[in-house]
Amino acid sequence: MSNRFNRVSAWNILRRRSQEAGAVVSTLAGQLNAWLAGVDLGKGCKFYGRTTFQKAHDASMQFGDGCSFRSSSRANLIGINRPCIVSAQKGARLVVGANCGFSGTVIGCFSEITVGNHVRCGANTTITDGDWHQSDKRSGAHTPVIIEDNVWLGLSVIVLKGVTIGANSVIGAGSVVTQSIPSNVIAAGNPCRSLKEIRCG
């Protein structure tokens, strides 16, 4: 029994050390990738798996200190089915605050996207300020997106152009946000609507 326990303990320690080493390598590679893409990356940002950054030469992309990017299924057990992909098209401006978390998140910026501090994006979240079909006459103008401080976007949330999500709000899993959501509420649905006020204290 003792020998089996020791083997299991040794295996767990080895696995943990391997994961830690992998995280260090991923973080160094992610930071290098961001630098090569011209991304203004804050201090202490961590990467788990490969994040893709794509930035036009006249676009700007900025992330605050302490952000994390989870692009590996091992990094989020709820089930990431894609890496983080962040793009800023010609003349676009993407600004993300400090201590934000992204898990398999896609951010597509055509005009302007602003994300506050301490924003958490659940697995497979999408945020975009455009329609992605510029050649189609039915596509409208790109419209800025604002996500204020301490917002929590649940699993597979889609945030579409022209919306503001107020501070401290929670958006339920699978929601499609097509209109602005006030601060301090729980909201969900397709289209996403406010369901309940969050009362603090």
Coordinates of N, CA and C in Angstrom, one line a residue:
M1 N 0.8 -1.2 0.0 CA 0.0 0.0 0.0 C 0.9 1.3 0.0
S2 N 1.9 1.2 0.9 CA 2.8 2.3 1.0 C 3.6 2.6 -0.3
N3 N 4.0 1.5 -1.0 CA 4.7 1.7 -2.3 C 3.8 2.2 -3.3
R4 N 2.6 1.7 -3.4 CA 1.6 2.3 -4.4 C 1.4 3.7 -4.1
F5 N 1.2 4.1 -2.9 CA 0.9 5.5 -2.5 C 2.1 6.4 -2.9
N6 N 3.3 5.9 -2.7 CA 4.5 6.6 -3.1 C 4.6 6.8 -4.6
R7 N 4.2 5.7 -5.4 CA 4.3 5.8 -6.8 C 3.3 6.8 -7.3
V8 N 2.1 6.8 -6.7 CA 1.0 7.8 -7.1 C 1.4 9.2 -6.8
S9 N 2.0 9.4 -5.6 CA 2.5 10.7 -5.2 C 3.6 11.2 -6.1
A10 N 4.5 10.3 -6.5 CA 5.6 10.7 -7.4 C 5.1 11.1 -8.7
W11 N 4.1 10.3 -9.2 CA 3.5 10.6 -10.5 C 2.8 11.9 -10.5
N12 N 2.1 12.2 -9.5 CA 1.4 13.5 -9.4 C 2.3 14.7 -9.3
I13 N 3.4 14.5 -8.6 CA 4.4 15.6 -8.5 C 5.1 15.8 -9.9
L14 N 5.4 14.7 -10.6 CA 6.0 14.7 -11.9 C 5.1 15.4 -12.9
R15 N 3.8 15.0 -12.9 CA 2.8 15.6 -13.8 C 2.7 17.1 -13.5
R16 N 2.6 17.5 -12.2 CA 2.5 18.9 -11.9 C 3.7 19.7 -12.4
R17 N 4.9 19.2 -12.2 CA 6.1 19.9 -12.6 C 6.2 20.0 -14.1
S18 N 5.7 18.9 -14.8 CA 5.6 19.0 -16.3 C 4.7 20.0 -16.8
Q19 N 3.5 20.2 -16.1 CA 2.6 21.2 -16.5 C 3.1 22.6 -16.2
E20 N 3.8 22.7 -15.1 CA 4.4 24.0 -14.8 C 5.5 24.4 -15.8
A21 N 6.3 23.4 -16.2 CA 7.3 23.7 -17.2 C 6.7 24.0 -18.5
G22 N 5.6 23.3 -18.9 CA 4.9 23.6 -20.1 C 4.3 25.0 -20.1
A23 N 3.8 25.5 -19.0 CA 3.2 26.8 -18.9 C 4.3 27.9 -19.0
V24 N 5.5 27.6 -18.5 CA 6.6 28.6 -18.7 C 7.0 28.7 -20.1
V25 N 7.1 27.6 -20.8 CA 7.4 27.6 -22.3 C 6.4 28.3 -23.1
S26 N 5.1 28.0 -22.8 CA 4.0 28.6 -23.5 C 3.9 30.1 -23.3
T27 N 4.2 30.5 -22.0 CA 4.2 31.9 -21.7 C 5.3 32.7 -22.5
L28 N 6.5 32.1 -22.5 CA 7.6 32.7 -23.2 C 7.3 32.8 -24.7
A29 N 6.8 31.7 -25.3 CA 6.4 31.7 -26.7 C 5.3 32.7 -27.0
G30 N 4.3 32.8 -26.1 CA 3.2 33.7 -26.3 C 3.7 35.2 -26.2
Q31 N 4.6 35.5 -25.3 CA 5.1 36.8 -25.2 C 5.9 37.2 -26.4
L32 N 6.7 36.2 -26.9 CA 7.4 36.5 -28.2 C 6.5 36.7 -29.4
N33 N 5.5 35.8 -29.4 CA 4.5 35.9 -30.5 C 3.8 37.3 -30.5
A34 N 3.4 37.8 -29.3 CA 2.8 39.1 -29.2 C 3.7 40.2 -29.6
W35 N 5.0 40.1 -29.2 CA 6.0 41.1 -29.6 C 6.2 41.2 -31.1
L36 N 6.3 40.0 -31.7 CA 6.4 40.0 -33.1 C 5.2 40.5 -33.9
A37 N 4.1 40.4 -33.3 CA 2.8 40.9 -33.9 C 2.6 42.4 -33.6
G38 N 3.5 43.0 -32.8 CA 3.3 44.4 -32.5 C 2.3 44.7 -31.4
V39 N 2.0 43.7 -30.5 CA 1.1 43.9 -29.5 C 1.7 44.5 -28.2
D40 N 1.1 45.5 -27.6 CA 1.5 46.1 -26.4 C 1.0 45.2 -25.2
L41 N 1.9 44.3 -24.7 CA 1.5 43.4 -23.7 C 2.0 43.8 -22.4
G42 N 1.1 43.8 -21.3 CA 1.5 44.2 -20.0 C 2.4 43.2 -19.3
K43 N 2.8 43.5 -18.1 CA 3.7 42.6 -17.3 C 2.9 41.5 -16.8
G44 N 3.6 40.3 -16.6 CA 3.0 39.2 -16.0 C 1.9 38.5 -16.7
C45 N 1.7 38.7 -18.0 CA 0.7 38.0 -18.8 C 1.2 36.5 -19.0
K46 N 0.2 35.6 -18.9 CA 0.6 34.2 -19.0 C -0.2 33.5 -20.1
F47 N 0.5 32.5 -20.7 CA -0.1 31.8 -21.9 C -0.1 30.3 -21.6
Y48 N -1.2 29.7 -21.9 CA -1.3 28.2 -21.8 C -1.7 27.7 -23.2
G49 N -0.8 27.2 -24.0 CA -1.1 26.9 -25.4 C -0.8 28.1 -26.3
R50 N -1.0 27.9 -27.6 CA -0.6 28.9 -28.5 C -1.8 29.9 -28.8
T51 N -1.6 31.1 -28.5 CA -2.5 32.2 -28.9 C -2.1 32.9 -30.2
T52 N -3.1 33.1 -31.1 CA -2.8 33.8 -32.3 C -3.1 35.3 -32.2
F53 N -2.2 36.1 -32.5 CA -2.4 37.6 -32.7 C -2.2 38.0 -34.1
Q54 N -3.1 38.7 -34.6 CA -3.0 39.3 -36.0 C -3.4 40.7 -36.0
K55 N -2.5 41.6 -36.3 CA -2.7 43.0 -36.2 C -2.2 43.7 -37.5
A56 N -3.1 44.5 -38.0 CA -2.7 45.4 -39.2 C -1.7 46.4 -38.7
H57 N -0.8 46.8 -39.7 CA 0.3 47.7 -39.3 C -0.1 49.0 -38.7
D58 N -1.3 49.5 -39.0 CA -1.8 50.8 -38.5 C -2.8 50.6 -37.4
A59 N -3.0 49.4 -36.9 CA -4.0 49.1 -35.8 C -3.2 49.1 -34.5
S60 N -3.9 49.2 -33.4 CA -3.3 49.1 -32.1 C -4.0 48.1 -31.2
M61 N -3.1 47.3 -30.5 CA -3.6 46.2 -29.6 C -2.9 46.3 -28.3
Q62 N -3.6 46.5 -27.2 CA -3.0 46.6 -25.9 C -3.7 45.8 -24.9
F63 N -2.9 45.1 -24.1 CA -3.4 44.3 -22.9 C -2.7 44.8 -21.7
G64 N -3.4 44.9 -20.6 CA -2.9 45.3 -19.3 C -2.1 44.2 -18.6
D65 N -1.6 44.5 -17.4 CA -0.8 43.5 -16.7 C -1.7 42.3 -16.2
G66 N -1.0 41.2 -16.1 CA -1.6 40.0 -15.5 C -2.7 39.3 -16.2
C67 N -2.8 39.5 -17.5 CA -3.9 38.8 -18.3 C -3.4 37.4 -18.6
S68 N -4.4 36.5 -18.7 CA -4.1 35.1 -19.0 C -4.8 34.6 -20.3
F69 N -4.2 33.8 -21.1 CA -4.7 33.3 -22.3 C -4.6 31.8 -22.3
R70 N -5.8 31.1 -22.3 CA -5.8 29.7 -22.2 C -6.3 29.1 -23.6
S71 N -5.4 28.5 -24.3 CA -5.6 28.0 -25.6 C -5.5 26.5 -25.7
S72 N -5.4 25.8 -24.6 CA -5.2 24.4 -24.6 C -6.3 23.7 -23.7
S73 N -6.8 22.6 -24.2 CA -7.9 21.9 -23.4 C -7.4 21.5 -22.0
R74 N -6.1 21.4 -21.8 CA -5.6 21.0 -20.5 C -5.7 22.2 -19.6
A75 N -5.8 23.4 -20.2 CA -5.8 24.6 -19.3 C -7.2 25.0 -18.8
N76 N -8.2 24.4 -19.4 CA -9.6 24.7 -18.9 C -10.4 23.5 -19.2
L77 N -10.7 22.8 -18.1 CA -11.3 21.4 -18.2 C -12.8 21.5 -18.6
I78 N -13.4 22.7 -18.7 CA -14.8 22.7 -19.2 C -14.9 22.5 -20.7
G79 N -13.8 22.6 -21.4 CA -13.8 22.2 -22.8 C -13.6 23.3 -23.8
I80 N -12.3 23.7 -23.9 CA -12.0 24.7 -25.0 C -11.9 23.9 -26.3
N81 N -12.6 24.4 -27.3 CA -12.5 23.7 -28.6 C -11.7 24.5 -29.7
R82 N -11.0 25.6 -29.2 CA -10.2 26.4 -30.1 C -9.2 27.2 -29.3
P83 N -8.1 27.7 -30.0 CA -7.2 28.6 -29.3 C -7.8 30.0 -29.2
C84 N -7.1 30.8 -28.3 CA -7.5 32.2 -28.4 C -6.9 32.8 -29.7
I85 N -7.8 33.6 -30.3 CA -7.4 34.3 -31.6 C -7.8 35.7 -31.4
V86 N -6.9 36.6 -31.5 CA -7.1 38.1 -31.4 C -6.7 38.8 -32.6
S87 N -7.6 39.6 -33.2 CA -7.2 40.3 -34.5 C -7.7 41.7 -34.4
A88 N -6.9 42.6 -35.0 CA -7.3 44.0 -35.1 C -7.0 44.4 -36.6
Q89 N -8.1 44.8 -37.3 CA -8.0 45.1 -38.7 C -7.5 46.5 -38.9
K90 N -7.4 46.9 -40.1 CA -6.8 48.2 -40.5 C -7.4 49.4 -39.7
G91 N -6.6 50.1 -39.0 CA -7.0 51.3 -38.3 C -7.8 51.0 -37.0
A92 N -7.9 49.7 -36.6 CA -8.7 49.4 -35.4 C -7.9 49.6 -34.2
R93 N -8.7 49.7 -33.0 CA -8.1 49.9 -31.7 C -8.7 49.0 -30.7
L94 N -7.9 48.1 -30.2 CA -8.3 47.2 -29.1 C -7.5 47.5 -27.9
V95 N -8.3 47.8 -26.8 CA -7.6 48.1 -25.5 C -8.3 47.1 -24.4
V96 N -7.4 46.4 -23.7 CA -7.9 45.5 -22.7 C -7.2 45.8 -21.4
G97 N -7.9 45.9 -20.3 CA -7.4 46.2 -19.0 C -6.6 45.1 -18.4
A98 N -6.3 45.3 -17.1 CA -5.5 44.4 -16.3 C -6.2 43.2 -15.8
N99 N -5.5 42.1 -15.6 CA -6.0 40.9 -14.9 C -7.3 40.3 -15.6
C100 N -7.3 40.3 -16.9 CA -8.4 39.7 -17.6 C -8.0 38.3 -18.0
G101 N -9.1 37.4 -18.1 CA -8.8 36.0 -18.5 C -9.6 35.6 -19.7
F102 N -8.9 34.9 -20.6 CA -9.5 34.5 -21.9 C -9.2 33.0 -22.1
S103 N -10.3 32.2 -22.4 CA -10.2 30.8 -22.6 C -10.8 30.5 -24.0
G104 N -10.0 30.2 -24.9 CA -10.5 29.9 -26.3 C -11.3 31.0 -26.8
T105 N -10.9 32.2 -26.4 CA -11.7 33.4 -26.8 C -11.3 34.0 -28.2
V106 N -12.2 34.4 -29.0 CA -11.9 35.0 -30.2 C -12.4 36.5 -30.1
I107 N -11.4 37.4 -30.4 CA -11.7 38.9 -30.4 C -11.4 39.4 -31.8
G108 N -12.4 39.9 -32.5 CA -12.2 40.4 -33.8 C -12.6 41.9 -33.8
C109 N -11.6 42.8 -33.9 CA -11.7 44.2 -33.8 C -11.6 44.9 -35.2
F110 N -12.6 45.5 -35.7 CA -12.6 46.2 -36.9 C -12.6 47.8 -36.7
S111 N -13.1 48.2 -35.6 CA -13.2 49.6 -35.3 C -12.6 49.9 -33.9
E112 N -13.3 49.6 -32.8 CA -12.8 49.8 -31.5 C -13.5 48.9 -30.5
I113 N -12.7 48.2 -29.7 CA -13.2 47.3 -28.7 C -12.4 47.7 -27.4
T114 N -13.2 48.0 -26.3 CA -12.6 48.4 -25.0 C -13.0 47.4 -24.0
V115 N -12.1 46.7 -23.3 CA -12.4 45.8 -22.3 C -11.8 46.3 -21.0
G116 N -12.5 46.3 -19.9 CA -12.0 46.9 -18.6 C -11.1 45.9 -17.9
N117 N -11.0 46.2 -16.6 CA -10.1 45.4 -15.7 C -10.9 44.2 -15.2
H118 N -10.2 43.1 -14.9 CA -10.8 42.0 -14.2 C -12.0 41.4 -15.0
V119 N -12.0 41.4 -16.3 CA -13.0 40.8 -17.1 C -12.7 39.3 -17.3
R120 N -13.6 38.4 -17.1 CA -13.4 37.0 -17.3 C -14.3 36.5 -18.5
C121 N -13.6 35.8 -19.4 CA -14.3 35.3 -20.6 C -14.3 33.8 -20.5
G122 N -15.4 33.2 -20.4 CA -15.6 31.7 -20.3 C -15.1 31.1 -21.6
A123 N -15.0 29.8 -21.6 CA -14.5 29.0 -22.8 C -15.3 29.3 -24.0
N124 N -14.6 29.6 -25.1 CA -15.2 29.7 -26.5 C -16.0 31.0 -26.6
T125 N -15.7 32.0 -25.9 CA -16.4 33.3 -26.0 C -15.9 34.0 -27.3
T126 N -16.9 34.8 -27.9 CA -16.5 35.6 -29.1 C -16.9 37.0 -28.8
I127 N -16.0 38.0 -29.1 CA -16.3 39.4 -29.0 C -15.9 40.1 -30.3
T128 N -16.9 40.8 -31.0 CA -16.6 41.4 -32.2 C -17.4 42.7 -32.4
D129 N -16.8 43.7 -33.1 CA -17.5 44.9 -33.4 C -17.9 45.1 -34.9
G130 N -17.8 44.0 -35.6 CA -18.1 44.0 -37.0 C -18.9 42.8 -37.5
D131 N -19.3 42.8 -38.7 CA -20.1 41.7 -39.3 C -19.3 40.6 -40.0
W132 N -18.0 40.9 -40.3 CA -17.1 40.0 -40.9 C -17.4 39.7 -42.4
H133 N -18.3 40.4 -43.0 CA -18.7 40.2 -44.4 C -18.7 41.6 -45.1
Q134 N -17.6 42.2 -45.2 CA -17.5 43.6 -45.8 C -17.9 43.6 -47.2
S135 N -17.8 42.5 -47.9 CA -18.2 42.4 -49.4 C -19.7 42.3 -49.6
D136 N -20.4 42.0 -48.5 CA -21.8 41.9 -48.6 C -22.5 43.2 -48.4
K137 N -23.3 43.7 -49.3 CA -24.0 45.0 -49.1 C -24.9 45.0 -47.9
R138 N -25.3 43.9 -47.4 CA -26.2 43.9 -46.2 C -25.5 44.2 -44.9
S139 N -24.1 44.1 -45.0 CA -23.4 44.4 -43.8 C -23.4 45.8 -43.4
G140 N -23.6 46.1 -42.1 CA -23.7 47.5 -41.6 C -22.3 48.0 -41.2
A141 N -22.2 49.2 -40.7 CA -21.0 49.8 -40.3 C -20.5 49.1 -39.0
H142 N -19.1 49.1 -38.9 CA -18.5 48.6 -37.6 C -18.9 49.6 -36.5
T143 N -19.2 49.0 -35.3 CA -19.7 49.8 -34.2 C -18.9 49.4 -33.0
P144 N -18.4 50.3 -32.2 CA -17.6 50.0 -31.0 C -18.3 49.1 -30.0
V145 N -17.5 48.3 -29.3 CA -18.0 47.5 -28.2 C -17.2 47.9 -26.9
I146 N -18.0 48.0 -25.8 CA -17.4 48.4 -24.5 C -17.8 47.3 -23.5
I147 N -16.8 46.7 -22.8 CA -17.1 45.8 -21.7 C -16.4 46.4 -20.5
E148 N -17.2 46.8 -19.5 CA -16.7 47.5 -18.4 C -16.0 46.5 -17.4
D149 N -15.5 47.1 -16.3 CA -14.8 46.4 -15.3 C -15.6 45.2 -14.6
N150 N -14.9 44.1 -14.3 CA -15.4 43.0 -13.5 C -16.6 42.4 -14.2
V151 N -16.7 42.3 -15.5 CA -17.8 41.6 -16.2 C -17.3 40.1 -16.3
W152 N -18.3 39.2 -16.2 CA -18.1 37.8 -16.4 C -18.9 37.3 -17.5
L153 N -18.3 36.9 -18.6 CA -18.9 36.3 -19.7 C -18.9 34.8 -19.6
G154 N -20.0 34.1 -19.6 CA -20.0 32.7 -19.4 C -19.6 31.9 -20.7
L155 N -19.7 30.6 -20.6 CA -19.3 29.7 -21.6 C -20.0 30.0 -22.9
S156 N -19.3 30.2 -24.0 CA -19.8 30.3 -25.4 C -20.7 31.6 -25.6
V157 N -20.4 32.6 -24.8 CA -21.1 33.9 -25.0 C -20.6 34.5 -26.3
I158 N -21.5 35.2 -27.1 CA -21.2 36.0 -28.2 C -21.6 37.4 -28.0
V159 N -20.6 38.3 -28.1 CA -20.9 39.7 -27.9 C -20.7 40.4 -29.3
L160 N -21.8 41.0 -29.8 CA -21.9 41.6 -31.1 C -21.7 43.1 -31.1
K161 N -21.6 43.7 -32.2 CA -21.2 45.1 -32.4 C -22.2 46.0 -31.7
G162 N -21.6 47.2 -31.3 CA -22.4 48.3 -30.8 C -23.0 48.2 -29.4
V163 N -22.5 47.2 -28.6 CA -23.1 47.0 -27.3 C -22.1 47.5 -26.2
T164 N -22.7 47.9 -25.1 CA -21.9 48.1 -23.9 C -22.4 47.2 -22.8
I165 N -21.5 46.5 -22.1 CA -21.9 45.7 -21.0 C -21.4 46.4 -19.7
G166 N -22.3 46.8 -18.8 CA -21.9 47.5 -17.7 C -21.1 46.8 -16.6
A167 N -20.5 47.5 -15.8 CA -19.6 46.9 -14.8 C -20.3 45.9 -13.9
N168 N -19.6 44.9 -13.5 CA -20.0 43.9 -12.5 C -21.1 43.0 -13.0
S169 N -21.5 43.0 -14.3 CA -22.6 42.2 -14.7 C -22.1 40.8 -15.1
V170 N -23.0 39.8 -15.1 CA -22.7 38.4 -15.5 C -23.6 38.1 -16.6
I171 N -23.0 37.5 -17.7 CA -23.7 37.1 -18.9 C -23.7 35.6 -18.9
G172 N -24.9 35.0 -18.9 CA -25.1 33.6 -18.8 C -24.6 32.8 -20.0
A173 N -24.2 31.6 -19.8 CA -23.6 30.7 -20.9 C -24.5 30.7 -22.1
G174 N -23.9 30.7 -23.3 CA -24.6 30.6 -24.5 C -25.4 31.8 -25.0
S175 N -25.3 32.9 -24.3 CA -26.0 34.1 -24.6 C -25.4 34.8 -25.8
V176 N -26.3 35.5 -26.6 CA -25.9 36.3 -27.7 C -26.3 37.8 -27.4
V177 N -25.3 38.6 -27.1 CA -25.5 40.0 -26.7 C -25.6 40.9 -27.9
T178 N -26.8 41.3 -28.2 CA -27.1 42.2 -29.4 C -27.5 43.6 -29.0
Q179 N -27.7 43.8 -27.7 CA -28.0 45.2 -27.2 C -27.3 45.4 -25.9
S180 N -27.2 46.7 -25.5 CA -26.4 47.0 -24.3 C -27.1 46.4 -23.0
I181 N -26.2 46.0 -22.1 CA -26.6 45.5 -20.8 C -26.2 46.4 -19.7
P182 N -27.1 46.8 -18.7 CA -26.6 47.7 -17.7 C -25.7 47.1 -16.7
S183 N -25.2 47.9 -15.8 CA -24.3 47.4 -14.7 C -25.0 46.6 -13.7
N184 N -24.3 45.7 -13.0 CA -24.8 45.0 -11.8 C -26.1 44.2 -12.1
V185 N -26.1 43.4 -13.2 CA -27.2 42.5 -13.4 C -26.7 41.2 -13.9
I186 N -27.6 40.2 -13.8 CA -27.4 38.9 -14.4 C -28.2 38.9 -15.7
A187 N -27.6 38.6 -16.8 CA -28.4 38.6 -18.1 C -28.1 37.4 -18.8
A188 N -29.1 36.9 -19.6 CA -28.9 35.7 -20.4 C -29.9 35.7 -21.5
G189 N -29.7 34.8 -22.5 CA -30.6 34.5 -23.5 C -30.1 34.9 -24.9
N190 N -31.0 34.6 -25.9 CA -30.7 34.9 -27.3 C -32.0 35.5 -27.9
P191 N -32.1 36.9 -27.9 CA -31.1 37.8 -27.6 C -31.0 38.0 -26.0
C192 N -29.8 38.4 -25.6 CA -29.5 38.5 -24.2 C -30.3 39.7 -23.5
R193 N -30.9 39.4 -22.4 CA -31.7 40.4 -21.7 C -31.4 40.3 -20.2
S194 N -31.6 41.4 -19.5 CA -31.4 41.5 -18.0 C -32.4 40.6 -17.3
L195 N -32.0 39.8 -16.4 CA -32.9 38.9 -15.7 C -33.0 39.3 -14.2
K196 N -31.9 39.7 -13.6 CA -31.9 39.9 -12.2 C -30.8 40.9 -11.8
E197 N -31.2 41.8 -10.9 CA -30.2 42.8 -10.4 C -29.3 42.1 -9.4
I198 N -28.0 42.4 -9.4 CA -27.0 41.9 -8.4 C -26.9 43.0 -7.3
R199 N -27.2 42.6 -6.1 CA -27.2 43.5 -5.0 C -26.0 43.1 -4.1
C200 N -25.1 44.1 -4.0 CA -23.9 43.9 -3.2 C -24.0 44.4 -1.8
G201 N -23.5 43.6 -0.8 CA -23.5 44.0 0.6 C -24.7 43.7 1.3

